[in-house]
PDB file of C-alpha atoms and ligand atoms in Angstrom:
ATOM      1  CA  VAL A  20     179.176 213.522 -73.944  1.00 84.00           C
ATOM      2  CA  VAL A  21     175.908 212.624 -76.116  1.00 87.00           C
ATOM      3  CA  ARG A  22     173.852 212.910 -72.948  1.00 87.00           C
ATOM      4  CA  THR A  23     175.140 216.220 -72.279  1.00 89.00           C
ATOM      5  CA  ARG A  24     173.443 217.405 -75.861  1.00 90.00           C
ATOM      6  CA  THR A  25     170.376 215.766 -75.457  1.00 91.00           C
ATOM      7  CA  SER A  26     166.948 215.561 -73.033  1.00 92.00           C
ATOM      8  CA  PRO A  27     167.107 212.776 -70.759  1.00 90.00           C
ATOM      9  CA  ASP A  28     163.912 211.116 -72.319  1.00 92.00           C
ATOM     10  CA  HIS A  29     165.955 211.296 -76.022  1.00 95.00           C
ATOM     11  CA  SER A  30     166.574 207.752 -76.603  1.00 96.00           C
ATOM     12  CA  VAL A  31     169.957 206.462 -77.605  1.00 96.00           C
ATOM     13  CA  LEU A  32     170.505 202.690 -78.933  1.00 97.00           C
ATOM     14  CA  VAL A  33     174.295 201.614 -78.415  1.00 97.00           C
ATOM     15  CA  VAL A  34     175.013 198.872 -80.857  1.00 98.00           C
ATOM     16  CA  HIS A  35     178.330 197.014 -80.217  1.00 98.00           C
ATOM     17  CA  THR A  36     180.259 194.742 -82.920  1.00 98.00           C
ATOM     18  CA  ASP A  37     182.215 192.233 -83.038  1.00 97.00           C
ATOM     19  CA  ARG A  38     182.886 189.010 -84.851  1.00 95.00           C
ATOM     20  CA  PRO A  39     180.519 186.105 -84.792  1.00 96.00           C
ATOM     21  CA  ASP A  40     182.680 184.248 -82.409  1.00 92.00           C
ATOM     22  CA  ASN A  41     182.937 186.996 -79.776  1.00 93.00           C
ATOM     23  CA  ASP A  42     181.561 186.018 -76.506  1.00 94.00           C
ATOM     24  CA  PHE A  43     179.597 189.330 -75.452  1.00 97.00           C
ATOM     25  CA  THR A  44     178.626 188.211 -71.882  1.00 97.00           C
ATOM     26  CA  ALA A  45     181.285 190.343 -70.325  1.00 96.00           C
ATOM     27  CA  LEU A  46     180.403 193.273 -72.023  1.00 97.00           C
ATOM     28  CA  PHE A  47     176.743 193.163 -71.184  1.00 97.00           C
ATOM     29  CA  ARG A  48     177.721 192.004 -67.546  1.00 97.00           C
ATOM     30  CA  THR A  49     179.808 195.211 -67.150  1.00 97.00           C
ATOM     31  CA  LEU A  50     177.096 197.476 -68.811  1.00 97.00           C
ATOM     32  CA  GLU A  51     174.509 195.823 -66.292  1.00 95.00           C
ATOM     33  CA  GLU A  52     176.758 195.887 -63.005  1.00 95.00           C
ATOM     34  CA  ASP A  53     179.276 198.691 -63.330  1.00 96.00           C
ATOM     35  CA  PRO A  54     178.450 201.964 -61.705  1.00 94.00           C
ATOM     36  CA  ASP A  55     180.105 203.848 -64.570  1.00 94.00           C
ATOM     37  CA  SER A  56     178.177 202.088 -67.173  1.00 96.00           C
ATOM     38  CA  TYR A  57     176.603 204.316 -69.769  1.00 94.00           C
ATOM     39  CA  LEU A  58     172.849 202.564 -68.950  1.00 95.00           C
ATOM     40  CA  THR A  59     173.277 203.453 -65.286  1.00 92.00           C
ATOM     41  CA  GLY A  60     170.759 206.480 -64.319  1.00 89.00           C
ATOM     42  CA  HIS A  61     169.525 206.643 -68.029  1.00 91.00           C
ATOM     43  CA  ARG A  62     166.268 204.865 -68.866  1.00 92.00           C
ATOM     44  CA  ALA A  63     166.235 205.844 -72.385  1.00 95.00           C
ATOM     45  CA  THR A  64     169.750 204.266 -73.219  1.00 96.00           C
ATOM     46  CA  PHE A  65     169.764 201.037 -74.871  1.00 97.00           C
ATOM     47  CA  ALA A  66     172.589 198.398 -75.379  1.00 97.00           C
ATOM     48  CA  SER A  67     172.674 195.867 -78.142  1.00 98.00           C
ATOM     49  CA  ALA A  68     175.177 194.048 -80.105  1.00 98.00           C
ATOM     50  CA  VAL A  69     175.894 192.757 -83.796  1.00 98.00           C
ATOM     51  CA  GLY A  70     177.840 189.902 -84.464  1.00 98.00           C
ATOM     52  CA  ARG A  71     179.122 190.280 -87.576  1.00 98.00           C
ATOM     53  CA  SER A  72     182.420 191.341 -89.453  1.00 98.00           C
ATOM     54  CA  PHE A  73     182.832 194.832 -90.159  1.00 98.00           C
ATOM     55  CA  TYR A  74     183.914 194.365 -93.462  1.00 98.00           C
ATOM     56  CA  SER A  75     180.203 193.901 -94.556  1.00 97.00           C
ATOM     57  CA  GLN A  76     177.145 196.190 -94.129  1.00 98.00           C
ATOM     58  CA  ILE A  77     176.139 195.484 -90.303  1.00 98.00           C
ATOM     59  CA  LEU A  78     173.479 197.779 -89.818  1.00 98.00           C
ATOM     60  CA  PRO A  79     170.504 199.435 -91.776  1.00 98.00           C
ATOM     61  CA  SER A  80     171.404 201.942 -94.318  1.00 97.00           C
ATOM     62  CA  ASN A  81     171.357 205.763 -92.744  1.00 97.00           C
ATOM     63  CA  SER A  82     170.742 204.510 -89.189  1.00 97.00           C
ATOM     64  CA  VAL A  83     173.757 205.578 -87.473  1.00 98.00           C
ATOM     65  CA  HIS A  84     174.380 208.929 -86.021  1.00 96.00           C
ATOM     66  CA  LEU A  85     177.906 208.204 -84.356  1.00 97.00           C
ATOM     67  CA  GLY A  86     180.392 205.366 -85.236  1.00 98.00           C
ATOM     68  CA  TRP A  87     183.204 204.554 -83.210  1.00 98.00           C
ATOM     69  CA  THR A  88     186.104 201.969 -83.864  1.00 98.00           C
ATOM     70  CA  SER A  89     188.954 201.471 -82.034  1.00 97.00           C
ATOM     71  CA  TRP A  90     192.101 198.933 -82.163  1.00 95.00           C
ATOM     72  CA  SER A  91     190.163 196.876 -84.562  1.00 97.00           C
ATOM     73  CA  VAL A  92     190.492 197.878 -88.175  1.00 98.00           C
ATOM     74  CA  GLN A  93     194.101 196.954 -88.225  1.00 97.00           C
ATOM     75  CA  TRP A  94     193.040 193.144 -88.256  1.00 97.00           C
ATOM     76  CA  THR A  95     192.795 192.115 -92.020  1.00 97.00           C
ATOM     77  CA  SER A  96     189.534 190.393 -93.016  1.00 97.00           C
ATOM     78  CA  ARG A  97     191.565 187.325 -94.115  1.00 96.00           C
ATOM     79  CA  LEU A  98     194.905 185.925 -94.245  1.00 95.00           C
ATOM     80  CA  PRO A  99     196.080 186.898 -97.882  1.00 95.00           C
ATOM     81  CA  VAL A 100     199.054 184.721 -97.558  1.00 94.00           C
ATOM     82  CA  ASP A 101     198.774 180.925 -96.321  1.00 93.00           C
ATOM     83  CA  PRO A 102     201.227 181.091 -93.384  1.00 91.00           C
ATOM     84  CA  THR A 103     202.252 177.521 -94.123  1.00 89.00           C
ATOM     85  CA  GLU A 104     203.717 178.585 -97.388  1.00 90.00           C
ATOM     86  CA  HIS A 105     206.277 181.086 -95.672  1.00 89.00           C
ATOM     87  CA  PRO A 106     206.365 179.825 -92.239  1.00 86.00           C
ATOM     88  CA  GLY A 107     207.848 181.628 -89.215  1.00 84.00           C
ATOM     89  CA  ARG A 108     206.839 185.438 -90.103  1.00 89.00           C
ATOM     90  CA  LEU A 109     205.204 186.337 -87.054  1.00 93.00           C
ATOM     91  CA  ARG A 110     204.081 189.810 -88.336  1.00 93.00           C
ATOM     92  CA  PRO A 111     203.845 188.985 -92.097  1.00 93.00           C
ATOM     93  CA  ALA A 112     202.835 192.584 -93.237  1.00 94.00           C
ATOM     94  CA  CYS A 113     206.422 193.838 -92.499  1.00 91.00           C
ATOM     95  CA  CYS A 114     208.573 190.478 -92.914  1.00 88.00           C
ATOM     96  CA  ASP A 115     211.522 190.254 -94.993  1.00 88.00           C
ATOM     97  CA  LEU A 116     209.881 189.023 -98.123  1.00 89.00           C
ATOM     98  CA  ASP A 117     208.303 191.585-100.603  1.00 94.00           C
ATOM     99  CA  THR A 118     205.886 189.143-102.260  1.00 95.00           C
ATOM    100  CA  VAL A 119     204.248 188.615 -98.710  1.00 95.00           C
ATOM    101  CA  CYS A 120     204.479 192.363 -97.634  1.00 95.00           C
ATOM    102  CA  SER A 121     202.896 193.554-100.806  1.00 96.00           C
ATOM    103  CA  ALA A 122     199.979 191.066-100.589  1.00 97.00           C
ATOM    104  CA  TYR A 123     199.171 192.394 -97.077  1.00 97.00           C
ATOM    105  CA  ALA A 124     199.358 195.864 -98.357  1.00 97.00           C
ATOM    106  CA  ARG A 125     197.011 194.978-101.120  1.00 98.00           C
ATOM    107  CA  GLN A 126     194.641 193.692 -98.499  1.00 98.00           C
ATOM    108  CA  ALA A 127     194.880 196.361 -96.089  1.00 98.00           C
ATOM    109  CA  ALA A 128     193.842 198.642 -98.691  1.00 98.00           C
ATOM    110  CA  ARG A 129     190.980 196.745-100.050  1.00 98.00           C
ATOM    111  CA  ASP A 130     189.922 196.355 -96.403  1.00 98.00           C
ATOM    112  CA  TRP A 131     189.850 199.806 -95.810  1.00 98.00           C
ATOM    113  CA  HIS A 132     188.081 200.643 -98.902  1.00 98.00           C
ATOM    114  CA  GLU A 133     185.192 198.188 -97.842  1.00 98.00           C
ATOM    115  CA  PHE A 134     185.404 199.332 -94.205  1.00 98.00           C
ATOM    116  CA  VAL A 135     184.723 202.843 -95.079  1.00 98.00           C
ATOM    117  CA  ALA A 136     182.381 201.938 -97.810  1.00 97.00           C
ATOM    118  CA  PHE A 137     180.024 200.043 -95.814  1.00 98.00           C
ATOM    119  CA  ARG A 138     180.088 202.972 -92.974  1.00 98.00           C
ATOM    120  CA  GLY A 139     179.360 205.284 -95.480  1.00 97.00           C
ATOM    121  CA  ARG A 140     175.995 203.513 -96.097  1.00 97.00           C
ATOM    122  CA  GLU A 141     175.069 203.050 -92.680  1.00 98.00           C
ATOM    123  CA  LEU A 142     175.567 206.650 -91.255  1.00 98.00           C
ATOM    124  CA  CYS A 143     173.091 209.240 -91.466  1.00 97.00           C
ATOM    125  CA  ASP A 144     173.659 212.760 -93.312  1.00 97.00           C
ATOM    126  CA  GLY A 145     175.914 214.544 -91.059  1.00 96.00           C
ATOM    127  CA  GLY A 146     176.904 211.436 -88.897  1.00 97.00           C
ATOM    128  CA  ARG A 147     180.560 210.876 -88.085  1.00 97.00           C
ATOM    129  CA  LEU A 148     182.858 207.803 -87.758  1.00 98.00           C
ATOM    130  CA  VAL A 149     185.838 208.044 -85.411  1.00 98.00           C
ATOM    131  CA  VAL A 150     188.576 205.648 -85.981  1.00 98.00           C
ATOM    132  CA  MET A 151     191.600 204.837 -84.066  1.00 98.00           C
ATOM    133  CA  THR A 152     193.973 202.167 -85.562  1.00 98.00           C
ATOM    134  CA  LEU A 153     197.631 201.259 -86.041  1.00 97.00           C
ATOM    135  CA  ALA A 154     199.543 203.472 -88.561  1.00 98.00           C
ATOM    136  CA  VAL A 155     202.886 203.456 -90.245  1.00 95.00           C
ATOM    137  CA  GLY A 156     204.786 206.725 -88.869  1.00 91.00           C
ATOM    138  CA  GLU A 157     206.289 209.091 -91.678  1.00 89.00           C
ATOM    139  CA  ASP A 158     209.688 207.433 -91.032  1.00 90.00           C
ATOM    140  CA  GLY A 159     208.177 204.042 -91.906  1.00 91.00           C
ATOM    141  CA  GLU A 160     208.058 203.062 -88.347  1.00 91.00           C
ATOM    142  CA  ARG A 161     205.440 200.322 -87.626  1.00 93.00           C
ATOM    143  CA  GLY A 162     205.905 200.081 -84.039  1.00 94.00           C
ATOM    144  CA  PHE A 163     205.826 197.043 -81.310  1.00 95.00           C
ATOM    145  CA  GLY A 164     209.222 196.074 -82.171  1.00 94.00           C
ATOM    146  CA  PRO A 165     210.571 195.428 -78.497  1.00 96.00           C
ATOM    147  CA  LEU A 166     207.277 193.152 -78.011  1.00 96.00           C
ATOM    148  CA  VAL A 167     207.122 191.170 -81.288  1.00 95.00           C
ATOM    149  CA  ALA A 168     211.009 190.436 -80.847  1.00 95.00           C
ATOM    150  CA  ALA A 169     210.073 189.476 -77.068  1.00 97.00           C
ATOM    151  CA  ILE A 170     207.233 187.131 -78.470  1.00 97.00           C
ATOM    152  CA  SER A 171     209.711 185.611 -81.249  1.00 95.00           C
ATOM    153  CA  ASP A 172     212.465 184.576 -78.763  1.00 96.00           C
ATOM    154  CA  THR A 173     210.007 183.205 -76.613  1.00 97.00           C
ATOM    155  CA  LEU A 174     208.456 180.842 -79.242  1.00 97.00           C
ATOM    156  CA  ALA A 175     211.934 179.943 -80.214  1.00 96.00           C
ATOM    157  CA  GLU A 176     212.920 179.097 -76.684  1.00 97.00           C
ATOM    158  CA  LEU A 177     209.495 176.958 -76.129  1.00 97.00           C
ATOM    159  CA  ARG A 178     210.325 175.175 -79.506  1.00 96.00           C
ATOM    160  CA  SER A 179     213.661 174.062 -78.479  1.00 97.00           C
ATOM    161  CA  ALA A 180     211.889 173.054 -75.162  1.00 96.00           C
ATOM    162  CA  GLY A 181     209.475 171.064 -76.878  1.00 95.00           C
ATOM    163  CA  VAL A 182     206.355 172.952 -75.609  1.00 95.00           C
ATOM    164  CA  VAL A 183     205.400 173.868 -79.269  1.00 96.00           C
ATOM    165  CA  THR A 184     206.250 172.260 -82.491  1.00 95.00           C
ATOM    166  CA  ALA A 185     208.605 173.832 -85.211  1.00 94.00           C
ATOM    167  CA  ASP A 186     204.720 173.489 -87.243  1.00 94.00           C
ATOM    168  CA  GLU A 187     203.166 175.057 -84.864  1.00 95.00           C
ATOM    169  CA  VAL A 188     205.422 178.037 -84.569  1.00 95.00           C
ATOM    170  CA  GLY A 189     205.715 178.255 -88.168  1.00 93.00           C
ATOM    171  CA  ARG A 190     201.785 178.742 -88.743  1.00 93.00           C
ATOM    172  CA  MET A 191     201.520 181.437 -86.015  1.00 94.00           C
ATOM    173  CA  CYS A 192     201.018 184.749 -87.604  1.00 93.00           C
ATOM    174  CA  LEU A 193     199.575 188.402 -86.756  1.00 94.00           C
ATOM    175  CA  PRO A 194     197.507 189.714 -89.768  1.00 95.00           C
ATOM    176  CA  ILE A 195     197.923 192.954 -88.333  1.00 96.00           C
ATOM    177  CA  VAL A 196     198.558 196.113 -90.687  1.00 97.00           C
ATOM    178  CA  GLY A 197     199.217 199.906 -89.827  1.00 97.00           C
ATOM    179  CA  ARG A 198     198.248 202.272 -92.726  1.00 97.00           C
ATOM    180  CA  SER A 199     199.984 205.443 -93.644  1.00 96.00           C
ATOM    181  CA  ALA A 200     198.115 208.765 -93.753  1.00 96.00           C
ATOM    182  CA  ALA A 201     198.376 208.475 -97.617  1.00 96.00           C
ATOM    183  CA  ASP A 202     196.733 204.932 -97.353  1.00 97.00           C
ATOM    184  CA  PHE A 203     193.751 206.312 -95.375  1.00 98.00           C
ATOM    185  CA  ARG A 204     193.134 209.118 -98.022  1.00 97.00           C
ATOM    186  CA  GLU A 205     193.226 206.320-101.107  1.00 97.00           C
ATOM    187  CA  PRO A 206     189.312 205.547-100.891  1.00 97.00           C
ATOM    188  CA  PHE A 207     188.803 209.544-101.048  1.00 97.00           C
ATOM    189  CA  ALA A 208     191.116 210.409-104.179  1.00 95.00           C
ATOM    190  CA  PRO A 209     190.717 212.360-106.525  1.00 94.00           C
ATOM    191  CA  SER A 210     187.472 214.481-105.396  1.00 94.00           C
ATOM    192  CA  GLY A 211     187.914 213.933-101.351  1.00 95.00           C
ATOM    193  CA  LEU A 212     184.533 212.411-101.306  1.00 95.00           C
ATOM    194  CA  PHE A 213     183.676 208.456-101.105  1.00 96.00           C
ATOM    195  CA  GLU A 214     180.184 207.147-100.268  1.00 93.00           C
ATOM    196  CA  ARG A 215     179.502 211.015 -99.522  1.00 95.00           C
ATOM    197  CA  LEU A 216     181.914 210.440 -96.772  1.00 97.00           C
ATOM    198  CA  GLN A 217     184.817 213.057 -96.432  1.00 97.00           C
ATOM    199  CA  ILE A 218     187.741 213.116 -94.034  1.00 98.00           C
ATOM    200  CA  GLU A 219     187.094 215.668 -91.449  1.00 98.00           C
ATOM    201  CA  HIS A 220     190.184 214.968 -89.677  1.00 98.00           C
ATOM    202  CA  LEU A 221     193.411 212.735 -90.077  1.00 98.00           C
ATOM    203  CA  GLU A 222     196.330 212.551 -87.830  1.00 97.00           C
ATOM    204  CA  VAL A 223     199.221 210.019 -87.465  1.00 97.00           C
ATOM    205  CA  PHE A 224     200.958 210.485 -84.036  1.00 96.00           C
ATOM    206  CA  ASP A 225     203.342 208.379 -81.865  1.00 95.00           C
ATOM    207  CA  GLY A 226     201.106 207.066 -79.209  1.00 96.00           C
ATOM    208  CA  GLU A 227     201.991 206.892 -75.531  1.00 96.00           C
ATOM    209  CA  ASP A 228     203.492 203.904 -74.184  1.00 97.00           C
ATOM    210  CA  ARG A 229     201.947 203.768 -70.660  1.00 97.00           C
ATOM    211  CA  PHE A 230     203.765 201.145 -68.972  1.00 98.00           C
ATOM    212  CA  TRP A 231     206.851 202.807 -69.984  1.00 98.00           C
ATOM    213  CA  ALA A 232     205.605 206.125 -68.570  1.00 98.00           C
ATOM    214  CA  ARG A 233     204.942 204.387 -65.473  1.00 98.00           C
ATOM    215  CA  TYR A 234     208.649 202.637 -65.600  1.00 98.00           C
ATOM    216  CA  GLN A 235     210.174 206.225 -65.882  1.00 97.00           C
ATOM    217  CA  LYS A 236     208.392 206.862 -62.396  1.00 97.00           C
ATOM    218  CA  ASP A 237     208.865 203.899 -60.551  1.00 97.00           C
ATOM    219  CA  ARG A 238     211.711 202.055 -62.023  1.00 97.00           C
ATOM    220  CA  ASP A 239     210.103 198.772 -61.466  1.00 98.00           C
ATOM    221  CA  ALA A 240     211.029 196.856 -64.685  1.00 98.00           C
ATOM    222  CA  THR A 241     209.159 193.741 -63.264  1.00 98.00           C
ATOM    223  CA  THR A 242     205.942 195.113 -63.547  1.00 98.00           C
ATOM    224  CA  PHE A 243     206.960 196.662 -67.086  1.00 98.00           C
ATOM    225  CA  GLY A 244     207.668 193.454 -68.410  1.00 98.00           C
ATOM    226  CA  LYS A 245     204.390 191.985 -66.903  1.00 98.00           C
ATOM    227  CA  GLN A 246     202.414 194.585 -68.265  1.00 98.00           C
ATOM    228  CA  TRP A 247     203.367 194.430 -71.765  1.00 98.00           C
ATOM    229  CA  ALA A 248     202.984 190.681 -71.459  1.00 98.00           C
ATOM    230  CA  GLN A 249     199.612 190.852 -70.294  1.00 98.00           C
ATOM    231  CA  PHE A 250     198.575 193.181 -72.874  1.00 97.00           C
ATOM    232  CA  ALA A 251     200.246 190.657 -75.586  1.00 97.00           C
ATOM    233  CA  ARG A 252     198.331 187.964 -74.063  1.00 97.00           C
ATOM    234  CA  ALA A 253     194.777 189.636 -74.130  1.00 95.00           C
ATOM    235  CA  SER A 254     195.080 191.527 -77.448  1.00 93.00           C
ATOM    236  CA  VAL A 255     197.646 188.846 -79.726  1.00 94.00           C
ATOM    237  CA  PHE A 256     197.934 185.411 -77.966  1.00 96.00           C
ATOM    238  CA  PRO A 257     194.320 184.462 -79.260  1.00 93.00           C
ATOM    239  CA  SER A 258     195.570 184.776 -82.977  1.00 92.00           C
ATOM    240  CA  PHE A 259     198.276 181.905 -82.289  1.00 95.00           C
ATOM    241  CA  ALA A 260     195.278 179.424 -80.966  1.00 94.00           C
ATOM    242  CA  PRO A 261     194.390 177.891 -84.485  1.00 92.00           C
ATOM    243  CA  ALA A 262     198.104 177.361 -84.853  1.00 94.00           C
ATOM    244  CA  LEU A 263     197.935 174.807 -81.972  1.00 95.00           C
ATOM    245  CA  GLU A 264     197.688 171.270 -82.732  1.00 94.00           C
ATOM    246  CA  ARG A 265     196.236 170.574 -79.174  1.00 90.00           C
ATOM    247  CA  PRO A 266     193.808 173.389 -78.657  1.00 86.00           C
ATOM    248  CA  ALA A 267     193.531 172.097 -74.865  1.00 89.00           C
ATOM    249  CA  ALA A 268     197.190 173.162 -74.578  1.00 91.00           C
ATOM    250  CA  ALA A 269     196.516 176.805 -75.462  1.00 94.00           C
ATOM    251  CA  ALA A 270     196.279 178.012 -71.868  1.00 95.00           C
ATOM    252  CA  ASP A 271     199.527 176.316 -70.687  1.00 95.00           C
ATOM    253  CA  VAL A 272     201.499 177.310 -74.064  1.00 97.00           C
ATOM    254  CA  PHE A 273     200.174 180.861 -73.463  1.00 97.00           C
ATOM    255  CA  ASP A 274     201.148 180.870 -69.610  1.00 97.00           C
ATOM    256  CA  GLN A 275     204.798 180.160 -70.724  1.00 98.00           C
ATOM    257  CA  LEU A 276     204.991 182.621 -73.524  1.00 98.00           C
ATOM    258  CA  GLU A 277     203.395 185.337 -71.147  1.00 98.00           C
ATOM    259  CA  ALA A 278     206.059 184.737 -68.608  1.00 98.00           C
ATOM    260  CA  GLY A 279     209.206 184.657 -70.996  1.00 98.00           C
ATOM    261  CA  VAL A 280     207.807 187.938 -72.919  1.00 98.00           C
ATOM    262  CA  ALA A 281     207.575 189.398 -69.345  1.00 98.00           C
ATOM    263  CA  THR A 282     211.076 188.314 -68.618  1.00 98.00           C
ATOM    264  CA  ARG A 283     212.314 189.460 -71.634  1.00 98.00           C
ATOM    265  CA  LEU A 284     210.767 193.148 -71.641  1.00 98.00           C
ATOM    266  CA  GLY A 285     211.624 193.295 -67.705  1.00 98.00           C
ATOM    267  CA  ALA A 286     215.349 192.713 -68.382  1.00 97.00           C
ATOM    268  CA  ALA A 287     215.797 195.527 -70.962  1.00 95.00           C
ATOM    269  CA  PRO A 288     212.806 197.922 -70.379  1.00 97.00           C
ATOM    270  CA  GLU A 289     212.730 200.312 -73.563  1.00 97.00           C
ATOM    271  CA  ARG A 290     209.891 202.563 -75.008  1.00 96.00           C
ATOM    272  CA  THR A 291     207.861 201.087 -77.527  1.00 96.00           C
ATOM    273  CA  PRO A 292     206.825 202.950 -80.238  1.00 95.00           C
ATOM    274  CA  ILE A 293     203.224 203.133 -81.244  1.00 96.00           C
ATOM    275  CA  PRO A 294     202.235 204.792 -84.193  1.00 97.00           C
ATOM    276  CA  LEU A 295     198.616 205.345 -84.102  1.00 97.00           C
ATOM    277  CA  ALA A 296     196.207 206.970 -86.366  1.00 98.00           C
ATOM    278  CA  HIS A 297     192.982 209.002 -85.647  1.00 98.00           C
ATOM    279  CA  VAL A 298     190.479 209.613 -88.391  1.00 98.00           C
ATOM    280  CA  VAL A 299     186.995 211.180 -88.217  1.00 98.00           C
ATOM    281  CA  LEU A 300     184.956 210.955 -91.188  1.00 98.00           C
ATOM    282  CA  VAL A 301     181.629 212.803 -91.823  1.00 98.00           C
ATOM    283  CA  LYS A 302     178.763 211.932 -94.434  1.00 98.00           C
ATOM    284  CA  ARG A 303     177.823 214.953 -96.421  1.00 96.00           C
ATOM    285  CA  PRO A 304     174.018 215.390 -97.120  1.00 92.00           C
ATOM    286  CA  ARG A 305     172.989 214.674-100.749  1.00 85.00           C
ATOM    287  CA  PRO A 306     173.539 217.668-102.811  1.00 78.00           C
TER     288      PRO A 306
HETATM  289  C1  SAM B 423     191.953 194.849 -79.405  1.00 76.20           C
HETATM  290  S1  SAM B 423     190.314 194.565 -79.591  1.00 76.20           S
HETATM  291  C2  SAM B 423     189.604 195.959 -79.335  1.00 76.20           C
HETATM  292  C3  SAM B 423     188.306 196.511 -78.439  1.00 76.20           C
HETATM  293  C4  SAM B 423     187.923 197.653 -78.194  1.00 76.20           C
HETATM  294  N1  SAM B 423     187.234 198.302 -79.723  1.00 76.20           N
HETATM  295  C5  SAM B 423     188.743 198.549 -77.623  1.00 76.20           C
HETATM  296  O1  SAM B 423     189.240 199.531 -77.926  1.00 76.20           O
HETATM  297  O2  SAM B 423     189.332 198.273 -76.516  1.00 76.20           O
HETATM  298  C6  SAM B 423     189.940 194.240 -81.261  1.00 76.20           C
HETATM  299  C7  SAM B 423     188.650 193.924 -81.455  1.00 76.20           C
HETATM  300  O3  SAM B 423     188.439 193.869 -82.901  1.00 76.20           O
HETATM  301  C8  SAM B 423     187.670 192.857 -83.261  1.00 76.20           C
HETATM  302  N2  SAM B 423     187.416 192.260 -84.688  1.00 76.20           N
HETATM  303  C9  SAM B 423     188.740 191.931 -85.543  1.00 76.20           C
HETATM  304  N3  SAM B 423     188.192 192.022 -86.745  1.00 76.20           N
HETATM  305  C10 SAM B 423     187.022 192.000 -86.939  1.00 76.20           C
HETATM  306  C11 SAM B 423     186.192 192.294 -87.855  1.00 76.20           C
HETATM  307  N4  SAM B 423     186.468 191.794 -89.120  1.00 76.20           N
HETATM  308  N5  SAM B 423     184.735 192.710 -87.355  1.00 76.20           N
HETATM  309  C12 SAM B 423     184.486 192.973 -86.151  1.00 76.20           C
HETATM  310  N6  SAM B 423     185.244 193.160 -85.456  1.00 76.20           N
HETATM  311  C13 SAM B 423     186.564 192.687 -85.502  1.00 76.20           C
HETATM  312  C14 SAM B 423     188.040 191.596 -82.564  1.00 76.20           C
HETATM  313  O4  SAM B 423     187.381 190.380 -82.216  1.00 76.20           O
HETATM  314  C15 SAM B 423     188.330 192.292 -81.332  1.00 76.20           C
HETATM  315  O5  SAM B 423     187.052 192.526 -80.372  1.00 76.20           O
END
């Protein structure tokens, strides 16, 4: 899309960002080898990476024309509650304890404020930031209920079978938060401007469950369960690794967890609600 608006010799630098412990090898290999890579056929396009949390400034001020973040800013910058104090709350941001939920709500507000502030510094005048992240629906829906239930049930089974200990399961938690439309607006109140950023677009919507859509066509419940379980393994199981006393056992535990989740979801397929937010921020020039 960017290339349709520039001459071929106009240089474009793409900066991929992730946490310092992220392995960027697969990314750079894909950029080099995939025929659909944005580098293919574009000699004036350059790829780079920053390994630093985006809850700090990670690029020079006034240097970014277009920012994009998807499926990432729902992870909190830290655990606001020690999981060992309230064990067994897999998704503490929406658990049964008000004190825990409010600690996560405060963390979510602080993180969004910081995230927007730092991006505000990094963007050039007129630059835009596109954000796709988890939301809370207007009806309070936080989504992913069937998946979280399948993970909890399987963990209970693995604990009974002695595959994991009660302490390990107690420490497991997903520091993930959804935000409502009001939460996204908060830093911009009351003037509508924050770090010269303005909300250009804000939409909370019910995202498509693609596995469910496919199941509606082929009625293949086994594949439905497996697809959700694979998604869980890639996106959330890594967060459980620090809870395990023997890190070397992680692959085996995750194999069994994935199999259990697949079986459970495949046994009773249902559509997963996925409340998502699409936010576009634009940086206004100095008056
Ligand atoms: C589900 S992946 C999304 C990857 C990609 N953006 C996409 O849309 O497919 C979430 C990524 O966010 C990264 N992440 C989480 N917290 C972060 C932080 N504080 N700073 C930078 N990256 C972070 C994780 O390491 C992970 O690679």
